[in-house]
Coordinates of C-alpha atoms and ligand atoms in Angstrom, one line a residue:
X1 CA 147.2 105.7 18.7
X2 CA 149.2 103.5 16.4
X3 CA 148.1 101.5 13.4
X4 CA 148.7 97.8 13.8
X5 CA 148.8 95.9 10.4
X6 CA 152.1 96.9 10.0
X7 CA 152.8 94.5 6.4
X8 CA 156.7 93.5 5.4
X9 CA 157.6 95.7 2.9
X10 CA 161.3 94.6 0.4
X11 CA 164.1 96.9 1.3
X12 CA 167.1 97.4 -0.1
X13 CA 168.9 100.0 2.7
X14 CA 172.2 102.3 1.0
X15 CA 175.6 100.8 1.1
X16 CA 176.7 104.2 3.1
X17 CA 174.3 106.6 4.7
X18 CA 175.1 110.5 3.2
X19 CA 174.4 111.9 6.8
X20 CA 177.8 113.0 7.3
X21 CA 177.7 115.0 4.1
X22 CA 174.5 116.9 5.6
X23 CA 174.9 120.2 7.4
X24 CA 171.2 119.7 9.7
X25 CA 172.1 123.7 10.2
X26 CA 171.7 125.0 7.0
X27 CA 168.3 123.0 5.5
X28 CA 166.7 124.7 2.8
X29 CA 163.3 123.5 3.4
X30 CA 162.5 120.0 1.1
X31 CA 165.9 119.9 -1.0
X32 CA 168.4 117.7 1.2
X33 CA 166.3 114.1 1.3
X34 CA 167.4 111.2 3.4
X35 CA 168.5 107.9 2.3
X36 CA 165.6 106.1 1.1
X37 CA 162.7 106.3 -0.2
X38 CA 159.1 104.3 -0.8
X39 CA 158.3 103.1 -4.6
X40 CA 154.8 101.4 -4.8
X41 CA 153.7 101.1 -8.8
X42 CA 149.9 100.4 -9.6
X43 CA 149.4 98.2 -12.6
X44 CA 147.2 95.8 -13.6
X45 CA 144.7 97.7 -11.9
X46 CA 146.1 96.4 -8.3
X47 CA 149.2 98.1 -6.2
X48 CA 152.2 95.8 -6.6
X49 CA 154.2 95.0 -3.3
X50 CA 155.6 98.7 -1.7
X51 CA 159.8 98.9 -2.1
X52 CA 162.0 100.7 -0.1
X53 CA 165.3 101.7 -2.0
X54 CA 168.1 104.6 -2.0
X55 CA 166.9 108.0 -2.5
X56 CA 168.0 108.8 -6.1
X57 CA 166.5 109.8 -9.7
X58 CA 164.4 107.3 -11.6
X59 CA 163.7 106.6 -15.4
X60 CA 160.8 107.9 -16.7
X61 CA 159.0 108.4 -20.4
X62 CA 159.3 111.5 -21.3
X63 CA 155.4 110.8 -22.6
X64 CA 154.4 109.8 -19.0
X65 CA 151.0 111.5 -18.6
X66 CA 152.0 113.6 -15.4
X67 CA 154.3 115.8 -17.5
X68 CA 151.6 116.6 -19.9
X69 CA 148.4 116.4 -17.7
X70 CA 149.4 117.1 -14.2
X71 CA 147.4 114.2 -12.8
X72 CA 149.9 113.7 -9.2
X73 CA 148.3 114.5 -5.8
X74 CA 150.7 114.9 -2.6
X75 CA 150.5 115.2 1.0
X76 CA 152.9 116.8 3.4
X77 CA 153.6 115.8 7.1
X78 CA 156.3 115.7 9.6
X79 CA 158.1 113.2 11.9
X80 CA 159.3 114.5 15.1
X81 CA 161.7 112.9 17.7
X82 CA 161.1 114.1 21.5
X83 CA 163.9 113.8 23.9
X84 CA 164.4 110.3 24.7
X85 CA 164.7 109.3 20.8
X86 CA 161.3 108.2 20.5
X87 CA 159.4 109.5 17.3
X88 CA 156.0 110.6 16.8
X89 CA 153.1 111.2 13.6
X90 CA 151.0 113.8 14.1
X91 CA 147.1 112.9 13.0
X92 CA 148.6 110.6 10.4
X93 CA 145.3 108.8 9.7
X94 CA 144.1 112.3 8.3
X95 CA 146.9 112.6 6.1
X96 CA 146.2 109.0 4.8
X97 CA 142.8 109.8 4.1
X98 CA 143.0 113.1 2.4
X99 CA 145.3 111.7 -0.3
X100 CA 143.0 109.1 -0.9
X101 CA 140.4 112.3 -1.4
X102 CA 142.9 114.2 -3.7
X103 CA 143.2 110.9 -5.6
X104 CA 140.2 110.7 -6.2
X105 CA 139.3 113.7 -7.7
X106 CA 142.2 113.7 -10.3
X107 CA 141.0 109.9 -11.1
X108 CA 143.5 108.2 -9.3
X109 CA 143.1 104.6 -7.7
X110 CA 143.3 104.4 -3.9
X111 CA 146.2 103.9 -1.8
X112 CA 146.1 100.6 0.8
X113 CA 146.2 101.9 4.5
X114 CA 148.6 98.7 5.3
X115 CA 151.1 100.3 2.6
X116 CA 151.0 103.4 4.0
X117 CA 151.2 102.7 7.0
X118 CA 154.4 100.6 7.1
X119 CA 156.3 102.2 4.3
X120 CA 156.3 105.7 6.8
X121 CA 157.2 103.0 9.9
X122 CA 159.5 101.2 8.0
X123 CA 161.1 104.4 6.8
X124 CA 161.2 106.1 9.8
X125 CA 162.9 103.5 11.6
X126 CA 165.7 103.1 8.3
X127 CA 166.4 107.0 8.9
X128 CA 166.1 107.5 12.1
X129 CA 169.3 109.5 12.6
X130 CA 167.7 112.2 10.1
X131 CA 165.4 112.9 12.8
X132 CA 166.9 114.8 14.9
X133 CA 165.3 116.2 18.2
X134 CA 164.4 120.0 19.5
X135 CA 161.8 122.0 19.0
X136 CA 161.4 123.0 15.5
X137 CA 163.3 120.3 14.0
X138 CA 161.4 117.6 12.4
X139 CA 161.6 114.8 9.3
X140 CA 159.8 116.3 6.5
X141 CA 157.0 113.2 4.8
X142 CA 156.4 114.0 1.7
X143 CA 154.3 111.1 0.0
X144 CA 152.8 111.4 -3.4
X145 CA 151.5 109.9 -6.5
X146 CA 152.3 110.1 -9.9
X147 CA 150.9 109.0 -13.5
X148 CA 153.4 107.1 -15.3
X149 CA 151.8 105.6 -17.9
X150 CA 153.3 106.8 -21.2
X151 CA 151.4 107.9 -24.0
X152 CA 150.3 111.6 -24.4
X153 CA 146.4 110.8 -24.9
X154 CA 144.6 113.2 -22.7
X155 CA 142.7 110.2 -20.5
X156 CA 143.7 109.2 -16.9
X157 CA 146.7 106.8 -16.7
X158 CA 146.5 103.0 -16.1
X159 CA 149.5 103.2 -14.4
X160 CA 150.7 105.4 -11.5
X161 CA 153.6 105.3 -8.7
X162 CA 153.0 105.5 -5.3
X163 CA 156.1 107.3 -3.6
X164 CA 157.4 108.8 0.0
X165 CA 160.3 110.6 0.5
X166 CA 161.6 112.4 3.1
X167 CA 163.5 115.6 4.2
X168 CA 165.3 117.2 7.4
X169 CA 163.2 119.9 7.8
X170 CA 164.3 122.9 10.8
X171 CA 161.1 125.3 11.5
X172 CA 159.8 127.0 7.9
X173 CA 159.6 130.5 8.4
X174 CA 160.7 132.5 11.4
X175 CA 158.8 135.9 11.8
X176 CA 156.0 137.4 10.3
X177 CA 154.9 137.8 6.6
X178 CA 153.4 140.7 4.6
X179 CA 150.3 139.6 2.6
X180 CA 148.7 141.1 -0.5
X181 CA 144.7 139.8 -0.3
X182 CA 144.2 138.6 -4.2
X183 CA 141.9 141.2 -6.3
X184 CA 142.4 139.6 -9.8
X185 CA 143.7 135.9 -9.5
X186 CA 141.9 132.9 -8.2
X187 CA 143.7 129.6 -6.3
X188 CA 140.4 127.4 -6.9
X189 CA 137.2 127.8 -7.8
X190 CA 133.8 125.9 -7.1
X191 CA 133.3 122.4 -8.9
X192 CA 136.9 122.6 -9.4
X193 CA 140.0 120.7 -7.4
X194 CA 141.1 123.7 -4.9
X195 CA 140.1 120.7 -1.7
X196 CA 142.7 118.2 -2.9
X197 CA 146.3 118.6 -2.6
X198 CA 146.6 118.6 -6.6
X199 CA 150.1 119.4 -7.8
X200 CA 148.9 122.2 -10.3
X201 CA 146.6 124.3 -7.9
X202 CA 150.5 124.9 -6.5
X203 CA 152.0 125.4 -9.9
X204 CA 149.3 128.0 -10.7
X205 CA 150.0 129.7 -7.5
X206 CA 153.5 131.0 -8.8
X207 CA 153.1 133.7 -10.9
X208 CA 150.6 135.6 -8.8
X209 CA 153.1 135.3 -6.0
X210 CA 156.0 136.5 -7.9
X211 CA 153.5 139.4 -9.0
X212 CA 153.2 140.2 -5.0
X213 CA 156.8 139.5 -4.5
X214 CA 157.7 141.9 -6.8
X215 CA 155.9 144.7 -4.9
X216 CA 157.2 143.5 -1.5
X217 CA 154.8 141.0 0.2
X218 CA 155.6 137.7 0.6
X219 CA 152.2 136.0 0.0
X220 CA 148.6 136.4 -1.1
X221 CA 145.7 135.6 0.7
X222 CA 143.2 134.2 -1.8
X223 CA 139.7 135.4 -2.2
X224 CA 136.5 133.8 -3.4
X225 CA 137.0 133.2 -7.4
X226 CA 133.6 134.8 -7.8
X227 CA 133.4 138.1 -6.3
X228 CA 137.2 137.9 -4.5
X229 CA 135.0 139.6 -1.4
X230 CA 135.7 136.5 0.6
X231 CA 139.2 135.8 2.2
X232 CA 139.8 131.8 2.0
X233 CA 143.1 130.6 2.3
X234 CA 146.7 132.0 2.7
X235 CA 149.0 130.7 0.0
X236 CA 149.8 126.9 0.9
X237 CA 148.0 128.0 4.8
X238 CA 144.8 128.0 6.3
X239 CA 144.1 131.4 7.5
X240 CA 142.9 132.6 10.6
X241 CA 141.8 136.4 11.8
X242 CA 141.6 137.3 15.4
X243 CA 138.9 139.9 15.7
X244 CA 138.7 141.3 19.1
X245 CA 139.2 138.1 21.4
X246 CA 137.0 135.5 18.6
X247 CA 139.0 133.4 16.6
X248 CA 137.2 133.5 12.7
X249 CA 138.2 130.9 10.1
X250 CA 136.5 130.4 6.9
X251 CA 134.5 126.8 6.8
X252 CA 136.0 124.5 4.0
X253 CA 134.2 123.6 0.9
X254 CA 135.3 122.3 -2.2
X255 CA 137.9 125.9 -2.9
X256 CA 139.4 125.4 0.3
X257 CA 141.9 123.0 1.7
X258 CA 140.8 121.3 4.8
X259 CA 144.3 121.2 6.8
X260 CA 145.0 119.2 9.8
X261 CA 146.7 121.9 11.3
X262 CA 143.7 124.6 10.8
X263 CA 141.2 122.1 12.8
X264 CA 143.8 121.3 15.3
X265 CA 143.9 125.2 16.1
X266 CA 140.4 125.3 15.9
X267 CA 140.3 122.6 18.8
X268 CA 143.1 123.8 20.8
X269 CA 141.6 127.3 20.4
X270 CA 137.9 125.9 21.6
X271 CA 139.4 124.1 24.7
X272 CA 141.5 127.2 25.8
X273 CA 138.2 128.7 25.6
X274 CA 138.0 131.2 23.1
X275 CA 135.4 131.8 20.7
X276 CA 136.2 130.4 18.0
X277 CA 133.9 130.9 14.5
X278 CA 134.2 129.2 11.4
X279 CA 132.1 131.2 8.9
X280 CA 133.3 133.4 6.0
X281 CA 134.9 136.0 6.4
X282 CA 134.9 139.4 3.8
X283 CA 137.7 141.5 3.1
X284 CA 135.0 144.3 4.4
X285 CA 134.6 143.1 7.7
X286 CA 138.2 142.8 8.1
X287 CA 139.8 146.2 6.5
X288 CA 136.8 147.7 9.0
X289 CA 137.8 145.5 11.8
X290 CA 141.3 146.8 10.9
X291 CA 139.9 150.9 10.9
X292 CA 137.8 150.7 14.1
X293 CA 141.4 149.1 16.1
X294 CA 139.5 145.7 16.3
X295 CA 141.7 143.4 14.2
X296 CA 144.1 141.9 16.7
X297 CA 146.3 139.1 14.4
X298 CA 146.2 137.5 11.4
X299 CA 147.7 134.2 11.1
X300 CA 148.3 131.2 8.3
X301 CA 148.5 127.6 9.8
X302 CA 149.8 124.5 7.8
X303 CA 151.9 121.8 8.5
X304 CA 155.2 123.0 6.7
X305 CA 155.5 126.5 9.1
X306 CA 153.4 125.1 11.9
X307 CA 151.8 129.0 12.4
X308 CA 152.4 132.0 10.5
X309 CA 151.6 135.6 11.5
X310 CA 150.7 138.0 9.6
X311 CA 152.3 141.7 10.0
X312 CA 150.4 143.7 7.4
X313 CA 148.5 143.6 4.2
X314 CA 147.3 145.5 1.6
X315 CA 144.2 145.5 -0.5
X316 CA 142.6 148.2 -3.2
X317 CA 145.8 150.1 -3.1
X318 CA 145.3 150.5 0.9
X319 CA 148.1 148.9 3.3
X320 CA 147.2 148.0 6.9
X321 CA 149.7 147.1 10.1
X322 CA 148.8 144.5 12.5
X323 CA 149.8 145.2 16.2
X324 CA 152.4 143.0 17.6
X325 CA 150.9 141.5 20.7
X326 CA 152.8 140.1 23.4
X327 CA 150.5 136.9 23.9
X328 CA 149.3 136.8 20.9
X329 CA 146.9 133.8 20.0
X330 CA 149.3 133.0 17.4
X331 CA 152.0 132.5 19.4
X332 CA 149.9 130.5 22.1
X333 CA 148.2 128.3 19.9
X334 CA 151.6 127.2 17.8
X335 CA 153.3 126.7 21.1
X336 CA 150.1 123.9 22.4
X337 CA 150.6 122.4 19.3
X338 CA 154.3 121.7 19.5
X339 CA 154.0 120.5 22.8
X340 CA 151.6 118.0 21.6
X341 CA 153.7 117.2 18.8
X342 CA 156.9 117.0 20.3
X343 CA 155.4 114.8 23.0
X344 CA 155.9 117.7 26.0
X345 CA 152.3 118.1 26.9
X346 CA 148.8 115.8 27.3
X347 CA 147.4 114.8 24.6
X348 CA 143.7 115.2 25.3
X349 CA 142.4 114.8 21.3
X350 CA 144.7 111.4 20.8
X351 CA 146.6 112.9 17.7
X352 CA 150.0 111.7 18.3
X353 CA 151.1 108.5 17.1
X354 CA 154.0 106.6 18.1
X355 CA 156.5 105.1 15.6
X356 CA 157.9 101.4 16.9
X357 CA 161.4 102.1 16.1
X358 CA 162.9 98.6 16.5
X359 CA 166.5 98.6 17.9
Ligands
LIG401 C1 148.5 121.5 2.7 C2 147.7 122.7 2.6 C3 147.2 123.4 3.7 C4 147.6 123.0 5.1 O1 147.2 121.7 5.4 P1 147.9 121.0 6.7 O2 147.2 119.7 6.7 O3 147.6 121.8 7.9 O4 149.3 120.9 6.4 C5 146.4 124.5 3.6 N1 146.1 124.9 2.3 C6 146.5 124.3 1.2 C7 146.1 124.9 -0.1 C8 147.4 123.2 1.3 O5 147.8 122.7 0.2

């Protein structure tokens, strides 16, 4: 697919690119960012005309009301570049549509689809250099929105800034991770903003993560608020538990984040034919699941690591071992999803979209 109303944005492109200066590999995930970047300020109560400019630091009030009130939603999403040079979105229209949800709910105004739109085609075309092909390798999108009106009265912002930038990303993590499922601390909770990519349900995520990092695990799988009976998510991850040859996945609601990657493994997963259940799932099924030899993978899916297994976990003081399979769905299922990505397969669903790079 491909979005049409493509709108003129200004751009003022870098006197010299710092690609040389880039060493594509040694990323640290998100800190090298290309050379420009989208600026689109609401005022007025309208979005003014979308800018593309040099990456680079920007002026702001110290009294801005994101630094006191945390009202910025964000998205995440990737570029890739197959191997003729041509450059692909993956489900982009969902990742325009779910900001506009996080907005939302933190009382932010909606984003124009023609802005967004042509600020990532415009952008992609600008940098296209930092894309650089191969499996694995991608241009990191990272548009978000902040609330810049100054003033440090606790009511949502007349003013906010609509921004994208972008980083050379190469794949996230490599291997497996050792997951802690949360007892005490919550990620969300109902009523509250857990759906929407809200910058403090991340901020709020640290501590408790340095708290399992300190005892050797390298996330936490969070539980139901309530009762923390109920496995929901996997740090910034949708989660999924093989259990025997069905494929269980909790449904979203308003605690959990309803990824583009989860329901993209949840179709892949349907149309390879496996039973695939999206219901909750308790920490009892799954430590018995575990006891009884049943429990076949874990996995986290998001668009950052692409697919994430799980090695072992702990919970009540107890420590389990998954078995490393050989064919694991994990393994399948990331390795469909490339291939759609990186344009090497059909696309049956229609979920890639082509960038017009102009040249
Ligand atoms: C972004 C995110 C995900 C994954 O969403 P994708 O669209 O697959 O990248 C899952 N959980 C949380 C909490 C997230 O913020």
């Amino acid at each position: 697919m491909h979005y049409e109303n493509v709108v003129d944005l200004k751009v003022t492109q870098v006197d010299q690119s710092r690609i040389d200066q880039v060493d594509f590999d040694n990323l640290m995930f998100g800190k090298t960012c290309s050379d420009h970047m989208m600026i689109c300020d609401y005022e007025d109560g309208e979005w003014k005309t979308p800018e593309i400019i040099p990456y680079g630091p920007m002026l702001m009030e110290p009294s801005a009301k994101v630094f006191h009130y945390g009202q910025a939603v964000f998205e995440g999403m990737k570029s890739y570049k197959d191997g003729d040079g041509k450059v692909w979105l993956f489900r982009p229209q969902q990742n325009f549509e779910r900001i506009n949800t996080s907005a939302k709910r933190m009382a932010i105004p909606e984003f124009p689809k023609e802005y967004f739109f042509s600020a990532l085609e415009k952008l992609l075309n600008l940098d296209y250099e930092w894309i650089k092909p191969g499996i694995g390798n991608s241009l990191y999108l990272r548009p978000f929105v902040i609330a810049t009106e100054n003033g440090v009265s606790a009511s949502p912002s007349n003013k906010y800034r609509f921004m994208i930038i972008t980083a050379p990303a190469k794949a996230y993590y490599e291997g497996s991770v050792k997951v802690i499922f949360a007892e005490e601390y919550s990620r969300s909770a109902d009523g509250g903003v857990g759906f929407a990519k809200a910058a403090g349900n991340y901020g709020a995520q640290f501590y408790p993560t340095n708290l399992a990092k300190a005892e050797g695990f390298d996330q936490i799988i969070w539980t139901d608020a309530d009762t923390h009976e109920y496995l929901e998510e996997a740090g910034t991850m949708n989660i999924f538990f093989r259990i025997g040859d069905s494929l269980v996945t909790a449904p979203t609601n308003d605690r959990i984040l309803d990824g583009v990657t989860r329901k993209s493994i949840i179709a892949l997963a349907e149309e390879k034919g496996i039973d695939v259940q999206v219901r909750r799932v308790s920490v009892k099924e799954i430590k018995d699941a575990a006891r009884a030899g049943e429990l076949k993978e874990i996995f986290g899916a998001g668009t950052a690591a692409v697919v994430v297994p799980v090695s072992a976990f702990r919970h009540g003081g107890e420590d389990f071992e998954l078995p490393q399979l050989e064919n694991s769905y994990a393994k399948q299922l990331k390795a469909n999803l490339l291939d759609i990505q990186y344009n090497r397969a059909e696309d049956p669903f229609g979920w890639r979209y082509e960038v017009e790079i102009e040249k």
